mmCIF file of C-alpha atoms and ligand atoms in Angstrom:
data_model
loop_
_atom_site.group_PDB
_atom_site.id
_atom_site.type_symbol
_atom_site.label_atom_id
_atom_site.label_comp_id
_atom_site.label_asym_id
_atom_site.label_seq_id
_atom_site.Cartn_x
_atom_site.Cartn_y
_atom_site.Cartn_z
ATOM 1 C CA UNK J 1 -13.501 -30.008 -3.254
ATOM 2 C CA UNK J 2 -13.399 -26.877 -0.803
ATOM 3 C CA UNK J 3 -13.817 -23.035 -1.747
ATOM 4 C CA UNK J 4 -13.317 -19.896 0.315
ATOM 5 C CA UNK J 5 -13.945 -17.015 -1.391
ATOM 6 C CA UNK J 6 -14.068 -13.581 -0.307
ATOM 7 C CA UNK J 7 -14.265 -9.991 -1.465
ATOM 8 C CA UNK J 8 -13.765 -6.373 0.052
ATOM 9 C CA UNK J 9 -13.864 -2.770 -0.917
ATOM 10 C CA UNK J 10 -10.516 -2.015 1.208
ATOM 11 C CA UNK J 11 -9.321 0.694 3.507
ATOM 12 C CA UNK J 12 -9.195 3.531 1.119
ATOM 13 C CA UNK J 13 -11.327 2.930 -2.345
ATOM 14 C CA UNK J 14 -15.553 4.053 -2.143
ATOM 15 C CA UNK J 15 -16.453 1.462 -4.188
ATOM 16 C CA UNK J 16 -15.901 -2.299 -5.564
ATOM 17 C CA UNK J 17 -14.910 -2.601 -8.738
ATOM 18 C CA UNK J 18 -13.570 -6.378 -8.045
ATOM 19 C CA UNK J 19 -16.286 -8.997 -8.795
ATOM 20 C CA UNK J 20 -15.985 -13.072 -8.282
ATOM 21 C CA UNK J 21 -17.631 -16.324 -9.011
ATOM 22 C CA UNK J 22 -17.837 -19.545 -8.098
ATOM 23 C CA UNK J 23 -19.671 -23.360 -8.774
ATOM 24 C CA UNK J 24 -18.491 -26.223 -7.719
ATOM 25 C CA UNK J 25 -21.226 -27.301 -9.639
ATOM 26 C CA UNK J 26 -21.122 -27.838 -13.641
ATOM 27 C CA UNK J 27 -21.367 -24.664 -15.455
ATOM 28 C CA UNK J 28 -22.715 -26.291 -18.954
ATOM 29 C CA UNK J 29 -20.104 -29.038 -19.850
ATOM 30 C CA UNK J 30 -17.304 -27.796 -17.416
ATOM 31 C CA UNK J 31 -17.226 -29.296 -13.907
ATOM 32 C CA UNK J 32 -16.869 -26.184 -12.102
ATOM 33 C CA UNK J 33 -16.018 -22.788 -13.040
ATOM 34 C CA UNK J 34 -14.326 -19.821 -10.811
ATOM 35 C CA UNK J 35 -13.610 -16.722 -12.025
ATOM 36 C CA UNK J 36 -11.842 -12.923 -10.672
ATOM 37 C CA UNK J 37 -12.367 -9.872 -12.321
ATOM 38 C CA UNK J 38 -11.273 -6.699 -11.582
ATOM 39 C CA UNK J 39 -13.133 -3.330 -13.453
ATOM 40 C CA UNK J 40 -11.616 -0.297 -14.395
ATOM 41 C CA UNK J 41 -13.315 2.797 -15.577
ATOM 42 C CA UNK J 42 -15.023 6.111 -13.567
ATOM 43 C CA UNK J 43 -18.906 6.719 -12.789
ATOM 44 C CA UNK J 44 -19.525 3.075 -12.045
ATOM 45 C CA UNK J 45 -18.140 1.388 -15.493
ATOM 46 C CA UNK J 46 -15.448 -0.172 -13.583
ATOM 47 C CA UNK J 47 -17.631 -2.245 -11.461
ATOM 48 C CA UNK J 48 -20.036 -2.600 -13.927
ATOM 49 C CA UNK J 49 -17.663 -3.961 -16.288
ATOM 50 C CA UNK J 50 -16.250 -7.031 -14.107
ATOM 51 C CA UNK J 51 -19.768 -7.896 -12.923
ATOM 52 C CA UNK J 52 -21.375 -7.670 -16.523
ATOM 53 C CA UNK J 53 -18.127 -9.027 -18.381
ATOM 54 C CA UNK J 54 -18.396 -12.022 -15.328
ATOM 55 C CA UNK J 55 -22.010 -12.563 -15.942
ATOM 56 C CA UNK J 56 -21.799 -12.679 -20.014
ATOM 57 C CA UNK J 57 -18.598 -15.222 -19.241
ATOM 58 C CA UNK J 58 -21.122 -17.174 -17.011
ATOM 59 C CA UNK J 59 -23.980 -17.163 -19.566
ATOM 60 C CA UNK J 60 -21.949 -18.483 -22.665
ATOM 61 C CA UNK J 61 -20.084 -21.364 -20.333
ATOM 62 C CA UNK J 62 -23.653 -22.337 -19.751
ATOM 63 C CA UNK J 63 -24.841 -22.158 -23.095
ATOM 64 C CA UNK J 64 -21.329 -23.437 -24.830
ATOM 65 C CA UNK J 65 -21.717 -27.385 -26.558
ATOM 66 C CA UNK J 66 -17.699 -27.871 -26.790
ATOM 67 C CA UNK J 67 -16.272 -30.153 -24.404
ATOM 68 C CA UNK J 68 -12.641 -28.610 -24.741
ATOM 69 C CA UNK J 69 -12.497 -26.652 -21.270
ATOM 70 C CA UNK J 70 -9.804 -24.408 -23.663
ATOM 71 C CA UNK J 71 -12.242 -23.517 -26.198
ATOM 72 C CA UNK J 72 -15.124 -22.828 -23.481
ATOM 73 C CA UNK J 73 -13.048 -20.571 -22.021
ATOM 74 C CA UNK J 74 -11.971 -18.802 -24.818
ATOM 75 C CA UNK J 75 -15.090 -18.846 -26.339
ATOM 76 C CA UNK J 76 -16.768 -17.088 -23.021
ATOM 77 C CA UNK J 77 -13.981 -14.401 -22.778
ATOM 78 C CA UNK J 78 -14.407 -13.572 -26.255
ATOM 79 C CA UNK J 79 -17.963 -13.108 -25.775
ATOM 80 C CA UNK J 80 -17.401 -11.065 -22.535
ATOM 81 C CA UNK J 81 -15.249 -8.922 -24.805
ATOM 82 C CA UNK J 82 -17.589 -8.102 -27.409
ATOM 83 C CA UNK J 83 -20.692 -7.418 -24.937
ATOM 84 C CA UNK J 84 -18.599 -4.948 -23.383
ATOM 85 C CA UNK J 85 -16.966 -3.471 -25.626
ATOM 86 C CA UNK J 86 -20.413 -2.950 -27.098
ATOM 87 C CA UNK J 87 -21.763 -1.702 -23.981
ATOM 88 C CA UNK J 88 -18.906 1.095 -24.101
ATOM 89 C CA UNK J 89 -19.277 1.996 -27.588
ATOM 90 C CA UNK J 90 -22.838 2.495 -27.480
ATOM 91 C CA UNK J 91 -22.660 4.774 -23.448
ATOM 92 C CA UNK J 92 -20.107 7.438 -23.951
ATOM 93 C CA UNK J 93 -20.103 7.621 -20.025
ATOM 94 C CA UNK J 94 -18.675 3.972 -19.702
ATOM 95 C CA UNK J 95 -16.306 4.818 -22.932
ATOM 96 C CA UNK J 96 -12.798 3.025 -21.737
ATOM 97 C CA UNK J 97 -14.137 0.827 -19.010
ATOM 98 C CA UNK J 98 -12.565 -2.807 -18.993
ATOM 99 C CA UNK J 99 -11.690 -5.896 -16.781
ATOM 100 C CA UNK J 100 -9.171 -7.948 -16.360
ATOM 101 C CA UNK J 101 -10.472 -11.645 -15.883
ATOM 102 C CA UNK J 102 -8.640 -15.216 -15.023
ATOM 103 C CA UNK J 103 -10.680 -18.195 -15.273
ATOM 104 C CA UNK J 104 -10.024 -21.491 -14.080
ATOM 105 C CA UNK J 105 -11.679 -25.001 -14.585
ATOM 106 C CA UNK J 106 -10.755 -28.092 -12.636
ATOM 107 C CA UNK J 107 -11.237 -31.546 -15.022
ATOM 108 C CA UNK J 108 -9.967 -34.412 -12.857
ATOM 109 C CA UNK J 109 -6.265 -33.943 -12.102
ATOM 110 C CA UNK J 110 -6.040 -30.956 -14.382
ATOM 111 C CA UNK J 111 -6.512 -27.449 -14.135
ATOM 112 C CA UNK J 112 -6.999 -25.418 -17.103
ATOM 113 C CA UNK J 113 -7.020 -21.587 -16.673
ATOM 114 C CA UNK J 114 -7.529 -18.186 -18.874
ATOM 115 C CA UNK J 115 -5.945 -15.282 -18.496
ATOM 116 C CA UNK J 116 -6.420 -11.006 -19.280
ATOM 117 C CA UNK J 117 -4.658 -8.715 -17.602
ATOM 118 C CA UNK J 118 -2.740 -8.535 -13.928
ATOM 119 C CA UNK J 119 -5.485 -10.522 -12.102
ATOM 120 C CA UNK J 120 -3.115 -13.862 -10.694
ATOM 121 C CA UNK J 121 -3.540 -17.834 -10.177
ATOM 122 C CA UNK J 122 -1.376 -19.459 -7.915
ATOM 123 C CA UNK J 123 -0.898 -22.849 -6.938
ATOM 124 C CA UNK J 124 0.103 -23.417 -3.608
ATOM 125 C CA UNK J 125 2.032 -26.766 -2.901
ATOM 126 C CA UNK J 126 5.008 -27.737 -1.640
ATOM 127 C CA UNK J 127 6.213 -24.031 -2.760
ATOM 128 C CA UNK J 128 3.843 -21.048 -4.398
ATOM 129 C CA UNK J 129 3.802 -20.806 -7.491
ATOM 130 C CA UNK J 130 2.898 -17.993 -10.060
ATOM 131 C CA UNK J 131 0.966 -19.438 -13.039
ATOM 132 C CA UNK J 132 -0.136 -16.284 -14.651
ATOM 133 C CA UNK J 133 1.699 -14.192 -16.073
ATOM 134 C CA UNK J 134 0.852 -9.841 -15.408
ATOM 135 C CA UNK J 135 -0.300 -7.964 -18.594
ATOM 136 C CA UNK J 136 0.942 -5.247 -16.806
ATOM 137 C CA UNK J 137 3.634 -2.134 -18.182
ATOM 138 C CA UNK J 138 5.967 -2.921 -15.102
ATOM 139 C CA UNK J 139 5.622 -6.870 -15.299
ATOM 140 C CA UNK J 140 6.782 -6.657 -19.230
ATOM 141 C CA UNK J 141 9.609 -3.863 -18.239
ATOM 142 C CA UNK J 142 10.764 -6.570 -15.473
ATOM 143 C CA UNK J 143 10.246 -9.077 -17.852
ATOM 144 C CA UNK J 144 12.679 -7.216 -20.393
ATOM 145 C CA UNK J 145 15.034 -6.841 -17.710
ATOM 146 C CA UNK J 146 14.308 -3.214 -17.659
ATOM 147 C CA UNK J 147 13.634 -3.117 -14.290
ATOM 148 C CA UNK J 148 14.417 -5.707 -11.206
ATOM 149 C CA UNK J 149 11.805 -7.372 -9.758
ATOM 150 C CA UNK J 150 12.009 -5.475 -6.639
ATOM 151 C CA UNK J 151 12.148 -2.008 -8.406
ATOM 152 C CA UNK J 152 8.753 -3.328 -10.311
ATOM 153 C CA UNK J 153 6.914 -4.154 -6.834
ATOM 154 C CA UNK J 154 6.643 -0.476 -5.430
ATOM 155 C CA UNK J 155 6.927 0.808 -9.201
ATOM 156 C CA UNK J 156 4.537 4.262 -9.297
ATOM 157 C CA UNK J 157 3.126 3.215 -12.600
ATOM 158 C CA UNK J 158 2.434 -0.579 -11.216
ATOM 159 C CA UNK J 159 -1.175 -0.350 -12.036
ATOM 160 C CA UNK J 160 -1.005 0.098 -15.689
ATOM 161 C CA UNK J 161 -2.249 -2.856 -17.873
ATOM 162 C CA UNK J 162 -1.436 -4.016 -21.534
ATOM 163 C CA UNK J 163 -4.578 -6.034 -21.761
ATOM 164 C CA UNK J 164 -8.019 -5.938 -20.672
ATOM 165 C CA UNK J 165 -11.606 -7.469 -21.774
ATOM 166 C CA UNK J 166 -13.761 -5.109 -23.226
ATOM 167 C CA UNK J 167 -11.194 -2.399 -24.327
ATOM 168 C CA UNK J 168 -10.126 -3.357 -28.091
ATOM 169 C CA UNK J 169 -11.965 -5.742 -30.333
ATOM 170 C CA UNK J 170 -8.757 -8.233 -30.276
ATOM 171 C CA UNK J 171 -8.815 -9.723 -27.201
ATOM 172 C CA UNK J 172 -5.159 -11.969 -26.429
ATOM 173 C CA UNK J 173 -6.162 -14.341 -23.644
ATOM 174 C CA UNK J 174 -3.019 -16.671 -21.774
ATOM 175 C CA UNK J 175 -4.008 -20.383 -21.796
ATOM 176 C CA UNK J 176 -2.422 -22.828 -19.058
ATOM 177 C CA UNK J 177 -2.776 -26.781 -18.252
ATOM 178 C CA UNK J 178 -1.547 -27.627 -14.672
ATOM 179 C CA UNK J 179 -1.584 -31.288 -13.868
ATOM 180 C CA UNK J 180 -2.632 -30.770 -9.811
ATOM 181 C CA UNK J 181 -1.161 -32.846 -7.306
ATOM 182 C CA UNK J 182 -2.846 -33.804 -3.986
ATOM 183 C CA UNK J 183 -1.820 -31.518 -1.496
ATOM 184 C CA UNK J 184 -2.429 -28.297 -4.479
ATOM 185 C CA UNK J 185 -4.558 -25.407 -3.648
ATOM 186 C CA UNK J 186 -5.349 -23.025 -6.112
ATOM 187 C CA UNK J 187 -5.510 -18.812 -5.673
ATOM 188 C CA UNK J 188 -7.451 -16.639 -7.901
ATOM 189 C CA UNK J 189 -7.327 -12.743 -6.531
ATOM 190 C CA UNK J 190 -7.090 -9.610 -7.779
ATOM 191 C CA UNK J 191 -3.965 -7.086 -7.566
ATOM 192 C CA UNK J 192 -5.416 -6.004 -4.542
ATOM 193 C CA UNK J 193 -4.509 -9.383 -3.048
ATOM 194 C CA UNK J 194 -0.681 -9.417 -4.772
ATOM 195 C CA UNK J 195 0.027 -6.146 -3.980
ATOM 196 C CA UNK J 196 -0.453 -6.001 -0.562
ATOM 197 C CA UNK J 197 0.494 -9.606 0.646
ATOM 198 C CA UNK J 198 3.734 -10.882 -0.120
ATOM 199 C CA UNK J 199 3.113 -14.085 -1.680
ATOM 200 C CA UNK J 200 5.209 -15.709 1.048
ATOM 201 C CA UNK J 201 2.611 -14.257 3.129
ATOM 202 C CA UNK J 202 -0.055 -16.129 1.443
ATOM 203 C CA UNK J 203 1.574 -18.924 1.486
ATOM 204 C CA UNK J 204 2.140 -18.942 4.888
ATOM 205 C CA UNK J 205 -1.867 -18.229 5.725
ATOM 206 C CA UNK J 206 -2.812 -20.919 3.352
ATOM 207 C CA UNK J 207 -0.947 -23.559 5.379
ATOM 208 C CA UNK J 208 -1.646 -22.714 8.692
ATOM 209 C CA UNK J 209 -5.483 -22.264 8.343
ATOM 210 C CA UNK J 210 -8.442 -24.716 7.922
ATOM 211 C CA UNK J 211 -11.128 -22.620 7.259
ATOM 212 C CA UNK J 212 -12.053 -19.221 5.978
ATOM 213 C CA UNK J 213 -9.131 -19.052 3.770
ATOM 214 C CA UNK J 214 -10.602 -15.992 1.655
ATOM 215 C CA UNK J 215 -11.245 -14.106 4.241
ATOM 216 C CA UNK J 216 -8.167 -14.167 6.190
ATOM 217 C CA UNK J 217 -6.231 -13.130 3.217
ATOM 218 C CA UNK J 218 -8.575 -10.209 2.540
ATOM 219 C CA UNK J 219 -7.738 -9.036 6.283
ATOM 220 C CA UNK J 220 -4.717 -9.353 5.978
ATOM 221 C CA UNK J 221 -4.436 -7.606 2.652
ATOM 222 C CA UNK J 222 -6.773 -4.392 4.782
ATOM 223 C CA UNK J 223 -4.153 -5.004 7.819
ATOM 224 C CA UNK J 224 -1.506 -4.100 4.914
ATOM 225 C CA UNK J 225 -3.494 -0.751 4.067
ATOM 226 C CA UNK J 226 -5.896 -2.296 1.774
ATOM 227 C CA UNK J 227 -5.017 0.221 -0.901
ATOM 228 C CA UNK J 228 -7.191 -1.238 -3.151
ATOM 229 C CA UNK J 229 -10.584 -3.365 -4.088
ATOM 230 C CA UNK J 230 -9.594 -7.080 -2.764
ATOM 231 C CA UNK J 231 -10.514 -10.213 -4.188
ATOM 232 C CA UNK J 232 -9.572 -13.981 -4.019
ATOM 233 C CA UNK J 233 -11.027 -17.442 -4.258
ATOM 234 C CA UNK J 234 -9.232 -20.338 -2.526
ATOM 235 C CA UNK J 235 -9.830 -23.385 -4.458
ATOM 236 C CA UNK J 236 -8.701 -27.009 -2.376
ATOM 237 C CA UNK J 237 -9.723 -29.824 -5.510
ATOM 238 C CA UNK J 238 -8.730 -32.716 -3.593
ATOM 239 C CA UNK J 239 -10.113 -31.801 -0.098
ATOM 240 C CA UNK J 240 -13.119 -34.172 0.295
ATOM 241 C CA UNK J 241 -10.568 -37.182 -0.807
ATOM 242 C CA UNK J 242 -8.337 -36.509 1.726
ATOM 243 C CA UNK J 243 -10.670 -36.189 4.612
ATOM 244 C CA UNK J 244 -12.292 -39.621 3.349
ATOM 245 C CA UNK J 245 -9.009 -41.203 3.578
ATOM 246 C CA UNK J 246 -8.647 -40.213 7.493
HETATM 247 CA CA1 LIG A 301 -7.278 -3.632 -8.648
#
């Protein structure tokens, strides 16, 4: 296995409100764990909500007997939910704050990922492909077929979300089981990756660089404008196999 990872403030935002993490390690009974989350909220409850909702996520992973890699990760966004939430309730100056979070495992061929808000996995393969779906106002409006796809993309109101840990004590999180092929590498990144890279664009960096993956996106995400924080992990499972075949 091979990780980049990488995370930036951008060209016009004063702070980071984007937090990431990564093991390639076991995190309790998963084999490895990588996670994006992007805070929301003024004074410093934006960025305190990814990092703390990350950390609690972390912490209950480790702590978790299951062996279901679904129930883990539900079980540790849940938990993230209700520490922050709690957290909001009980500091009227972090009242609102939230994060969206996806969360991905990789079990032997398969990939099993979890999902709040407009944070995105890809898979990059023979094509790139979306696996999340955005909890976001303009993603459900182009969803609907209320607006085209294109309209959505430069959409003023693009950075609205429908769901978010630590806002609302029902937490909907989006489940997915990928069975990876060889050649698969896997994105996690934060809006401020999608919105300012076309995912052609990413595509195209993933498969003409070796190394520093993360942080040639993240450039060229500030090259963009870099309107916002920027975050992304570049996951490569079956790396270390290949290079043993050569
Ligand atoms: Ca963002």
């Amino acid at each position: 296995m091979k990780v980049f990872s990488a995370t930036d403030t951008g060209q016009v935002r004063q702070m980071n409100q984007d937090y990431l993490f990564t093991a390639e390690e076991p995190v309790g009974n998963l084999p490895n764990l990588f996670v994006v989350a992007d805070g929301m909220g003024g004074h410093n409850a934006g960025d305190f909500a990814s990092r703390y909702g990350v950390s609690v996520l972390v912490e209950t992973v480790r702590k978790d007997k299951n062996f279901n890699p679904v129930k883990i990760l539900r079980d540790a966004i849940e938990a993230a939910n209700r520490e922050i939430l709690e957290q909001a309730r009980s500091n009227p100056a972090m009242a609102g704050m939230g994060t969206t979070m996806v969360a991905c495992t990789v079990d032997g061929d398969y990939l099993y990922v979890a999902n709040v808000g407009d944070s995105r996995l890809y898979i990059a393969g023979r094509t790139m492909t979306q696996i999340t779906q955005d909890h976001s106002l303009i993603a459900e409006m182009v969803r609907l077929g209320e607006l085209t796809p294109e309209e959505g993309k430069h959409h003023p109101d693009r950075n609205i979300i429908t769901r978010a840990v630590g806002t609302t004590d029902d937490i909907r999180i989006d489940f997915f089981d990928i069975r990876l092929e060889p050649q698969d590498q896997v994105i996690l990144c934060s809006d401020g990756l999608s919105n300012m890279v076309e995912d052609d664009e990413i595509f195209e960096i993933l498969q003409n660089s070796e190394t520093d993956k993360a942080q040639l996106l993240v450039d060229r995400a500030n090259e963009n404008g870099g309107r916002d924080n920027i975050a992304v992990i570049v996951v490569q499972p079956f790396s270390d196999e290949e290079s043993k075949e050569c």
